[in-house]
Amino acid sequence: MATAHQPPSTAPHHPAAGAADTAAPALESAFDAAVAADERIEPRDWMPDAYRATLVRQIAQHAHSEIIGMQPEANWITRAPSLRRKAILMAKVQDEAGHGLYLYSAAETLGASRDDLLDKLHSGRQKYSSIFNYPTLTWADVGAIGWLVDGAAITNQVPLCRCSYGPYARAMVRVCKEESFHQRQGYELLLALSRGTPAQHAMAQDAVDRWWWPSLMMFGPPDAESSHSEQSMIWKIKRHSNDELRQRFVDICVPQAESLGLTLPDPDLKWNEERGQHDFGAIDWSEFWSVLKGNGPCNEQRITQRRRAHEEGAWVREAAAAHAVKHSERKEATA
Amino acid sequence: MTPTPVSPASPGAGPAPTTTEAPALHAAALALGDDALVLSHRLGEWAGHAPVLEEEVALANIALDLLGQARVLLSLAGDEDELAYLREERAFRNLQLVEQPNGDFAHTIARQLYFSVYQTLLYGQLADTDSLLAPLAAKAVKEVAYHQDHAEQWTLRLGDGTAESHERMRRGLDALWRFTGEMFQPVPGLDLDWQGMREQWTARVTEVIEKATLSVPEGPQSGAWTAGAGREGLHTESFGRMLAEMQHLHRSHPGASW
């Protein structure tokens, strides 16, 4: 599962490009012209410091979301109820680790280091998507995550395939292909449950009831409260507003829920003929802000597990580094 | 070929086989299938806990290869899900080695080294026979050669890395050594050169361990009464807990489809 996030509005607002930039105005206007012409900015191209900082923050947050996002699903690998489902789930969690790798590599093209970004994740200085602070309580949650969480992530990410920064855009092409498999497996898992025994159907409905609203929150706060959206739009890092993407997602999900034979937990959800879109109920933003601030059901657990894996793996990474040094010294000695 | 169903509670006690090869073939498919199934499960427990992101990918990859092998093999012996989810502990035919808990990363690598060298040799021989399992072995041997390479590379890095990693690798190799003798007990239905396999295994494992600046463990390669035990359905205590976790959801919904 992955969640390309909108730039979080809690992060410090960067001053407009230029304050720290000493580059000749010609470079800046070449950059602006390239972005305006929908050309790709590549790692060796000149770019404003604030553009670089915004991308590092967004790509890092996306990478962190991939690796934290492994946890809620890995929670069910050892209990998957059939060998086919177990294979699919393992492959999906593995894909997420792979997405993390591509994304940290994309951030490295901007001069960031993976170790430094991981430190920022572990110390809470960088965030990951809040959706992963909710628990996976039943097997059906694996399906709901695939259908809704990955579905919301794809809605966010497809436009990122046209992002102005080349390495990020190219990573997203591959990520989106895999995410669409993830979304389909989630839908198919829920369909099997919905058409299964009454207990399985109830399990599927319960999971959708719990994951629907948090999935809508994945698009970030309403446009009026989203502080860096405007600059990201000009830079073509972001191409649609939070509310536009959220609406698109709701309109996609409604008929899919019907096909699944499941209901979405919103009594105000209905087709608006005039707008040609669905109306939906008010989102409880106090929950969103509260989870973001660390009060979600699993914030502590997720970051603790991540830190522990990293700390317990330190001796392995040190050994690999020490071995590499010895190996190259021996090579030199025999050369 | 048509798989003959095997009663989940007592494998091998299914309906009368149609060919004389069937019971032995099923026993062999079950033994190798259980090895792959159980080790895949243990490796799956690493998800989200690996020491570095590249190892999340690598360990999951090995687990997936093994699960794929397990599904083919168990399907030759019966229904894959009935066999995986509805058998009791005593009906599993896997080696005790593969059910051993993960321990630290060095312990997992030691288990991978011992088992992947064995599996490469076993599938390599099996691929050249006229057994019905030969096609599976021919495909799987390419996968397990990669698993062996992964385990050997890490044995070298950890053994010849830092003082701490050297000590951890030594402890892992030592702790699992007593489960290695069982691998060479002939499996009914597999007409292979088990003694030759043992010699080749010992030669390869010795070479890797010594290159990693470690010593081959000196203790016995089997416990006092456990030689061949896993293949006869005698397992270690942690295995029951592993199965309890693996089987609980499936067993909670009898007859349900997933």
XYZ file of C-alpha atoms in Angstrom:
593
model
C 0.000 0.000 0.000
C 1.306 3.407 -0.614
C 0.139 6.860 -0.053
C 1.661 9.600 -1.980
C 0.780 12.332 0.259
C -0.172 15.808 -0.368
C 2.449 17.998 1.225
C 1.436 17.977 4.879
C 0.130 21.266 6.028
C 1.728 20.813 9.447
C 5.249 21.060 8.050
C 6.915 24.452 8.150
C 6.010 26.597 5.223
C 8.982 27.218 3.008
C 9.606 30.748 1.902
C 9.169 31.299 -1.790
C 12.076 30.112 -3.890
C 14.881 32.556 -4.102
C 15.567 33.651 -0.549
C 18.538 31.296 -0.205
C 19.216 30.954 -3.878
C 22.141 32.833 -5.227
C 21.816 31.511 -8.759
C 21.701 33.846 -11.647
C 18.173 34.848 -12.571
C 18.772 33.194 -15.951
C 18.873 29.745 -14.295
C 15.689 30.430 -12.437
C 13.853 31.584 -15.506
C 15.093 28.520 -17.422
C 13.729 26.336 -14.628
C 10.384 28.162 -14.615
C 10.146 27.857 -18.375
C 10.922 24.133 -18.287
C 8.222 23.524 -15.657
C 5.730 25.667 -17.536
C 6.434 23.712 -20.729
C 5.829 20.398 -18.893
C 9.455 19.370 -19.317
C 11.070 17.161 -16.713
C 13.568 18.524 -14.204
C 16.461 16.063 -13.801
C 18.919 15.651 -10.884
C 21.753 17.632 -12.531
C 19.502 20.507 -13.554
C 19.470 23.684 -11.528
C 16.450 23.961 -9.260
C 15.363 26.347 -6.520
C 16.314 25.240 -3.003
C 12.699 25.321 -1.901
C 11.672 23.062 -4.806
C 14.366 20.575 -3.773
C 13.333 20.749 -0.106
C 9.657 20.262 -0.913
C 10.417 17.229 -3.052
C 12.733 15.651 -0.484
C 10.083 16.083 2.186
C 7.285 14.683 0.030
C 9.282 11.765 -1.403
C 10.651 10.874 2.043
C 7.179 10.924 3.536
C 6.010 8.696 0.715
C 8.935 6.282 1.242
C 8.305 6.206 5.006
C 4.631 5.446 4.339
C 5.636 2.451 2.244
C 7.796 0.903 4.929
C 5.516 1.716 7.868
C 2.619 0.524 5.711
C 4.166 -2.945 5.624
C 3.321 -3.423 9.300
C -0.481 -3.523 9.338
C -0.531 -6.054 6.508
C 2.440 -8.103 7.668
C 0.313 -8.521 10.792
C -1.760 -11.043 8.788
C 0.896 -12.911 6.769
C 1.245 -15.641 9.370
C -2.537 -16.049 9.650
C -3.619 -15.797 6.005
C -6.442 -18.307 5.614
C -5.335 -20.007 2.384
C -1.977 -20.556 0.724
C -3.067 -18.551 -2.312
C -3.963 -15.559 -0.114
C -0.740 -15.956 1.809
C 1.316 -15.815 -1.391
C -0.556 -12.726 -2.610
C -0.149 -10.932 0.714
C 3.559 -11.728 1.003
C 4.118 -10.473 -2.540
C 2.219 -7.295 -1.745
C 4.199 -6.549 1.404
C 7.374 -7.261 -0.543
C 6.288 -4.777 -3.233
C 5.941 -2.149 -0.529
C 9.519 -2.697 0.591
C 10.510 -2.362 -3.078
C 8.555 0.890 -3.410
C 10.366 2.153 -0.338
C 13.662 1.373 -2.057
C 12.767 3.200 -5.292
C 11.542 6.201 -3.362
C 14.547 6.512 -1.058
C 16.664 6.266 -4.208
C 14.625 9.048 -5.822
C 15.229 11.186 -2.710
C 18.958 10.410 -2.950
C 19.039 11.959 -6.430
C 18.217 15.232 -4.647
C 21.174 14.913 -2.296
C 19.356 13.314 0.661
C 20.727 10.129 2.271
C 18.604 7.145 3.231
C 20.203 6.932 6.677
C 19.436 10.551 7.387
C 15.832 10.204 6.211
C 15.361 7.088 8.361
C 16.733 8.984 11.360
C 14.165 11.686 10.731
C 11.399 9.084 10.581
C 12.574 7.371 13.757
C 12.867 10.627 15.666
C 9.474 11.871 14.496
C 10.886 14.782 12.486
C 9.361 13.391 9.291
C 5.940 11.860 8.999
C 4.331 8.931 7.238
C 0.733 8.608 6.173
C -1.586 8.635 9.173
C -3.714 5.864 7.717
C -1.192 3.319 8.992
C -1.878 4.364 12.548
C -5.109 2.370 12.386
C -5.015 -1.320 13.359
C -5.780 -4.369 11.173
C -8.156 -6.213 13.463
C -9.489 -8.927 11.156
C -8.514 -10.643 7.926
C -11.038 -8.476 6.065
C -8.922 -5.433 6.939
C -6.341 -6.724 4.462
C -9.039 -6.480 1.781
C -10.254 -3.067 2.935
C -6.696 -1.721 2.872
C -6.210 -2.994 -0.666
C -9.500 -1.677 -1.960
C -9.766 1.648 -0.112
C -6.304 2.618 1.096
C -4.498 1.512 -2.046
C -7.383 2.891 -4.097
C -6.956 6.305 -2.461
C -3.185 6.062 -2.897
C -3.564 5.371 -6.620
C -5.917 8.326 -6.994
C -3.210 10.467 -5.417
C -0.332 8.883 -7.301
C -1.495 8.639 -10.895
C -1.096 12.424 -11.334
C 2.393 12.127 -9.784
C 3.486 10.087 -12.820
C 3.437 13.512 -14.553
C 5.228 15.282 -11.716
C 7.842 17.800 -12.901
C 10.729 15.979 -11.179
C 11.872 13.144 -13.479
C 13.118 10.476 -11.015
C 9.991 10.788 -8.850
C 7.671 10.680 -11.861
C 9.400 7.573 -13.242
C 9.340 5.802 -9.876
C 5.620 6.515 -9.686
C 4.929 4.876 -13.053
C 6.204 1.586 -11.716
C 4.661 2.041 -8.273
C 1.237 2.761 -9.794
C 1.315 -0.398 -11.894
C 1.940 -2.497 -8.802
C -0.554 -0.537 -6.720
C -3.297 -1.280 -9.193
C -2.670 -5.006 -8.629
C -2.845 -4.377 -4.908
C -6.124 -2.591 -5.227
C -7.614 -5.385 -7.325
C -6.509 -8.053 -4.871
C -8.176 -6.114 -2.057
C -11.402 -5.826 -4.011
C -11.306 -9.498 -4.936
C -10.574 -10.510 -1.331
C -13.571 -8.499 -0.106
C -15.776 -9.913 -2.869
C -14.953 -13.466 -1.751
C -15.844 -12.543 1.830
C -18.975 -10.642 0.884
C -20.244 -13.643 -1.092
C -19.060 -16.103 1.547
C -20.650 -17.206 4.801
C -22.681 -14.704 6.888
C -19.728 -14.429 9.275
C -17.377 -13.608 6.399
C -19.809 -11.050 4.977
C -20.098 -9.369 8.375
C -16.298 -9.308 8.667
C -16.046 -7.531 5.298
C -18.726 -4.967 6.184
C -17.110 -4.232 9.531
C -13.749 -3.610 7.884
C -15.242 -1.239 5.290
C -17.093 0.592 8.069
C -13.830 1.182 9.913
C -11.613 2.066 6.927
C -13.920 4.310 4.865
C -13.532 7.595 6.720
C -9.800 7.298 7.397
C -9.363 6.579 3.655
C -11.126 9.849 2.757
C -8.765 11.649 5.121
C -5.788 10.348 3.132
C -6.280 13.152 0.609
C -5.298 15.651 3.259
C -7.161 18.588 4.750
C -9.718 20.582 2.769
C -8.221 22.884 0.128
C -8.867 25.989 2.202
C -6.595 24.642 4.959
C -3.866 23.094 2.839
C -0.953 25.468 3.171
C 1.549 24.432 0.539
C -0.723 23.301 -2.184
C -0.463 26.483 -4.189
C 3.315 26.492 -4.620
C 3.353 22.744 -5.354
C 0.749 23.296 -8.063
C 2.890 26.000 -9.695
C 5.893 23.656 -9.598
C 3.754 20.836 -11.033
C 4.651 18.562 -8.159
C 0.967 18.518 -7.438
C -1.644 18.727 -10.168
C -5.027 18.449 -8.458
C -6.354 19.779 -5.181
C -7.049 17.572 -2.162
C -10.793 18.063 -2.509
C -10.799 17.277 -6.236
C -8.971 13.997 -5.664
C -11.197 13.089 -2.713
C -14.305 13.667 -4.831
C -12.868 11.550 -7.645
C -12.196 8.721 -5.174
C -15.723 8.815 -3.719
C -17.238 8.704 -7.205
C -15.107 5.652 -8.078
C -15.903 3.796 -4.857
C -19.673 4.112 -4.782
C -20.422 1.770 -7.717
C -17.641 -0.594 -6.601
C -19.236 -0.890 -3.148
C -22.519 -1.763 -4.837
C -20.851 -4.499 -6.867
C -19.257 -5.805 -3.700
C -22.633 -5.974 -1.975
C -21.292 -3.804 0.847
C -22.456 -0.434 2.097
C -20.387 2.678 2.737
C -20.965 4.044 6.260
C -22.258 7.477 5.238
C -26.007 8.210 5.386
C -25.459 11.457 3.456
C -23.838 9.756 0.485
C -26.013 10.308 -2.598
C -25.789 11.156 -6.275
C -26.095 14.838 -7.069
C -27.581 15.088 -10.531
C -26.754 18.745 -10.871
C -23.055 18.394 -10.037
C -22.719 15.023 -11.723
C -20.909 13.836 -8.593
C -21.756 12.269 -5.267
C -22.461 14.360 -2.218
C -20.981 12.922 0.931
C -21.091 13.597 4.652
C -18.803 15.807 6.706
C -15.398 14.362 7.588
C -14.418 14.432 11.239
C -11.243 16.474 10.881
C -10.658 16.501 14.618
C -9.887 12.773 14.327
C -7.465 13.448 11.480
C -5.551 16.107 13.413
C -5.546 14.020 16.549
C -4.081 10.957 14.766
C -1.561 13.191 12.990
C -0.417 14.570 16.338
C 0.314 11.066 17.587
C -2.930 10.029 19.254
C -4.016 7.364 16.780
C -4.482 3.786 17.932
C -1.109 2.601 16.586
C 1.237 5.619 16.275
C 3.403 4.495 19.155
C 3.375 0.833 18.129
C 4.307 1.485 14.489
C 7.251 3.744 15.210
C 8.462 1.545 18.066
C 8.514 -1.531 15.830
C 10.315 0.424 13.100
C 12.926 1.728 15.522
C 13.399 -1.683 17.071
C 13.938 -3.372 13.693
C 16.463 -0.667 12.821
C 18.305 -0.846 16.147
C 18.312 -4.635 16.253
C 19.654 -4.647 12.708
C 22.505 -2.234 13.455
C 25.049 -5.015 14.048
C 24.097 -6.605 10.709
C 24.643 -3.367 8.795
C 27.913 -2.775 10.656
C 29.069 -6.296 9.787
C 28.248 -5.811 6.108
C 30.169 -2.525 6.072
C 33.167 -4.027 7.917
C 33.208 -7.001 5.560
C 33.101 -4.744 2.513
C 36.110 -2.796 3.820
C 38.083 -5.999 4.499
C 37.138 -7.367 1.102
C 38.309 -4.266 -0.764
C 41.539 -4.091 1.292
C 42.295 -7.700 0.380
C 41.580 -6.965 -3.249
C 43.980 -4.039 -3.160
C 46.611 -6.115 -1.373
C 46.493 -8.774 -4.075
C 46.227 -6.306 -6.940
C -1.542 -36.267 -13.128
C -4.523 -36.524 -10.816
C -3.697 -35.968 -7.192
C -5.141 -38.585 -4.903
C -6.690 -36.953 -1.861
C -5.010 -37.689 1.410
C -6.893 -37.635 4.676
C -5.686 -34.513 6.479
C -5.433 -36.191 9.836
C -3.391 -39.145 8.636
C -1.578 -38.524 5.392
C -1.095 -41.614 3.351
C -4.360 -43.120 4.603
C -6.448 -41.774 1.713
C -8.364 -43.805 -0.867
C -6.550 -46.722 -2.492
C -3.932 -45.377 -4.853
C -4.263 -46.144 -8.525
C -0.598 -46.788 -9.163
C 2.034 -48.436 -7.066
C 4.103 -45.261 -7.239
C 1.362 -43.147 -5.649
C 1.821 -43.729 -1.906
C 5.555 -43.228 -2.054
C 5.165 -40.217 -4.331
C 2.686 -38.678 -1.911
C 4.966 -39.282 1.036
C 7.846 -37.626 -0.809
C 5.732 -34.685 -1.968
C 4.505 -34.227 1.570
C 7.990 -34.291 3.095
C 9.440 -31.788 0.625
C 6.241 -29.734 0.540
C 6.151 -29.432 4.324
C 9.807 -28.337 4.398
C 9.034 -25.549 1.942
C 5.746 -24.573 3.607
C 7.160 -24.342 7.106
C 10.367 -22.492 6.184
C 8.344 -20.072 4.068
C 6.168 -19.350 7.083
C 9.159 -18.720 9.334
C 10.703 -16.376 6.770
C 7.356 -14.591 6.454
C 7.635 -13.735 10.148
C 10.525 -11.419 9.247
C 8.262 -9.057 7.271
C 8.605 -5.606 8.795
C 11.465 -6.692 11.076
C 14.443 -7.130 8.737
C 17.718 -5.327 9.496
C 17.774 -3.430 6.203
C 15.236 -2.727 3.460
C 17.069 -4.858 0.888
C 16.648 -7.847 3.205
C 12.902 -7.227 3.503
C 12.815 -7.798 -0.245
C 15.250 -10.737 -0.257
C 13.700 -12.696 2.618
C 10.202 -12.202 1.214
C 11.446 -13.359 -2.152
C 12.850 -16.572 -0.718
C 9.667 -17.112 1.294
C 7.592 -16.680 -1.869
C 9.716 -19.135 -3.851
C 9.338 -21.695 -1.090
C 5.606 -21.129 -0.801
C 5.285 -21.643 -4.550
C 7.167 -24.934 -4.283
C 5.045 -25.977 -1.303
C 1.821 -25.342 -3.199
C 2.878 -27.523 -6.139
C 4.140 -30.310 -3.891
C 1.167 -30.341 -1.508
C -1.213 -30.323 -4.466
C 0.450 -33.526 -5.640
C -0.331 -35.051 -2.253
C -3.898 -33.742 -1.909
C -5.672 -30.429 -1.384
C -3.051 -27.800 -0.499
C -5.205 -25.933 2.006
C -6.551 -29.032 3.740
C -3.000 -30.264 4.126
C -1.623 -26.954 5.346
C -4.459 -25.902 7.608
C -6.196 -29.023 8.861
C -3.409 -31.411 9.792
C -2.297 -31.745 13.378
C 1.312 -31.238 14.347
C 2.128 -34.954 14.370
C 1.024 -35.335 10.733
C 3.580 -32.852 9.392
C 6.624 -34.415 7.736
C 9.033 -31.470 7.591
C 12.557 -31.489 8.994
C 12.896 -30.086 12.476
C 15.497 -27.669 11.101
C 12.990 -25.602 9.117
C 10.548 -25.165 12.002
C 13.175 -23.674 14.331
C 12.263 -20.115 15.371
C 14.023 -17.285 13.542
C 16.217 -16.091 16.391
C 18.448 -13.210 15.352
C 19.457 -12.560 11.752
C 22.567 -14.767 12.088
C 20.436 -17.646 13.365
C 18.117 -17.269 10.374
C 21.114 -17.167 8.025
C 22.576 -20.310 9.601
C 19.251 -22.085 9.044
C 19.188 -20.794 5.463
C 22.743 -21.970 4.832
C 22.181 -25.500 6.096
C 18.855 -25.895 4.353
C 19.544 -24.166 1.051
C 22.704 -26.201 0.399
C 20.679 -29.337 1.109
C 17.767 -28.256 -1.058
C 20.037 -27.356 -3.979
C 21.673 -30.788 -3.857
C 18.395 -32.611 -3.389
C 16.526 -30.842 -6.198
C 19.620 -31.111 -8.396
C 19.606 -34.900 -8.060
C 15.836 -35.190 -8.234
C 15.682 -33.186 -11.464
C 17.734 -35.917 -13.186
C 15.452 -38.785 -12.182
C 12.253 -40.012 -13.842
C 10.242 -39.166 -10.712
C 6.992 -37.276 -11.167
C 8.602 -34.641 -8.955
C 11.464 -34.110 -11.429
C 9.834 -31.208 -13.347
C 9.194 -29.324 -10.092
C 12.766 -30.005 -8.989
C 14.183 -28.764 -12.304
C 12.391 -25.447 -11.888
C 12.980 -25.109 -8.152
C 16.701 -25.838 -8.313
C 17.216 -22.491 -10.060
C 15.371 -20.708 -7.242
C 17.178 -22.473 -4.424
C 20.577 -21.840 -6.008
C 19.816 -18.169 -5.435
C 18.757 -18.892 -1.830
C 22.071 -20.682 -1.330
C 24.008 -17.762 -2.752
C 22.149 -15.354 -0.461
C 22.876 -17.503 2.620
C 26.536 -18.003 1.696
C 27.120 -14.303 1.081
C 25.630 -13.408 4.442
C 27.556 -16.166 6.236
C 30.736 -14.607 4.854
C 29.732 -11.061 5.776
C 28.678 -11.967 9.293
C 31.475 -14.446 9.996
C 34.133 -12.144 8.613
C 32.508 -8.850 9.627
C 32.745 -7.495 13.167
C 33.557 -9.326 16.412
C 29.872 -9.219 17.349
C 28.622 -10.576 14.036
C 31.293 -13.306 14.103
C 30.112 -14.426 17.526
C 26.433 -14.337 16.552
C 27.093 -16.312 13.380
C 29.062 -18.880 15.363
C 26.214 -19.253 17.842
C 23.653 -19.674 15.049
C 25.688 -22.349 13.262
C 26.317 -24.191 16.537
C 22.724 -24.064 17.757
C 21.286 -25.528 14.569
C 23.994 -28.105 13.890
C 22.134 -30.854 15.751
C 19.234 -30.564 13.306
C 21.378 -31.215 10.223
C 21.795 -35.002 10.450
C 18.125 -35.573 9.794
C 18.376 -34.136 6.300
C 20.150 -37.233 5.012
C 17.697 -39.856 6.254
C 16.320 -41.289 3.012
C 12.828 -40.043 2.163
C 10.573 -42.874 0.979
C 9.739 -42.409 -2.674
C 12.937 -40.515 -3.510
C 15.521 -42.760 -5.097
C 18.552 -40.559 -4.467
C 22.164 -40.958 -3.397
C 21.713 -39.794 0.204
C 25.233 -40.654 1.281
C 26.694 -38.758 -1.664
C 24.450 -35.831 -0.826
C 25.717 -35.851 2.742
C 29.324 -35.761 1.563
C 28.711 -32.928 -0.881
C 26.727 -30.986 1.708
C 29.465 -31.356 4.295
C 32.141 -30.298 1.812
C 30.260 -27.189 0.716
C 29.151 -26.092 4.170
C 32.692 -26.622 5.502
C 34.146 -24.520 2.698
C 31.760 -21.629 3.347
C 32.098 -21.721 7.133
C 35.891 -21.783 6.961
C 35.997 -18.999 4.401
C 33.862 -17.023 6.856
C 36.699 -17.485 9.410
C 34.514 -19.797 11.519
C 34.785 -23.469 12.417
C 32.429 -26.284 11.579
C 30.525 -27.148 14.780
C 31.833 -30.223 16.557
C 28.728 -31.572 18.289
C 26.495 -34.415 17.084
C 24.276 -33.795 14.064
C 21.176 -35.211 15.732
C 19.663 -35.312 19.200
C 19.670 -38.447 21.369
C 16.399 -39.842 20.084
C 15.502 -37.500 17.276
C 17.335 -38.794 14.191
C 14.836 -38.585 11.363
C 12.189 -37.391 13.784
C 10.587 -34.584 11.751
C 10.048 -36.922 8.808
C 8.211 -39.243 11.208
C 6.026 -36.492 12.667
C 7.985 -35.738 15.809
C 8.574 -32.009 16.117
C 9.943 -29.458 18.541
C 7.786 -27.480 20.971
C 7.717 -24.201 19.076
C 6.186 -25.892 16.033
C 2.776 -26.359 17.674
C 2.589 -22.649 18.399
C 3.567 -21.829 14.844
C 0.757 -24.038 13.538
C -1.734 -22.591 16.025
C -1.099 -19.156 14.587
C -1.044 -20.334 10.982
C -4.210 -22.434 11.190
C -6.474 -20.555 13.571
C -8.364 -18.372 11.092
C -8.890 -21.145 8.562
C -10.105 -23.510 11.281
C -12.399 -20.846 12.775
C -14.552 -20.890 9.633
C -15.055 -24.554 8.719
C -15.864 -25.061 5.066
C -15.528 -21.368 4.153
C -13.845 -20.263 0.923
C -11.351 -17.413 0.946
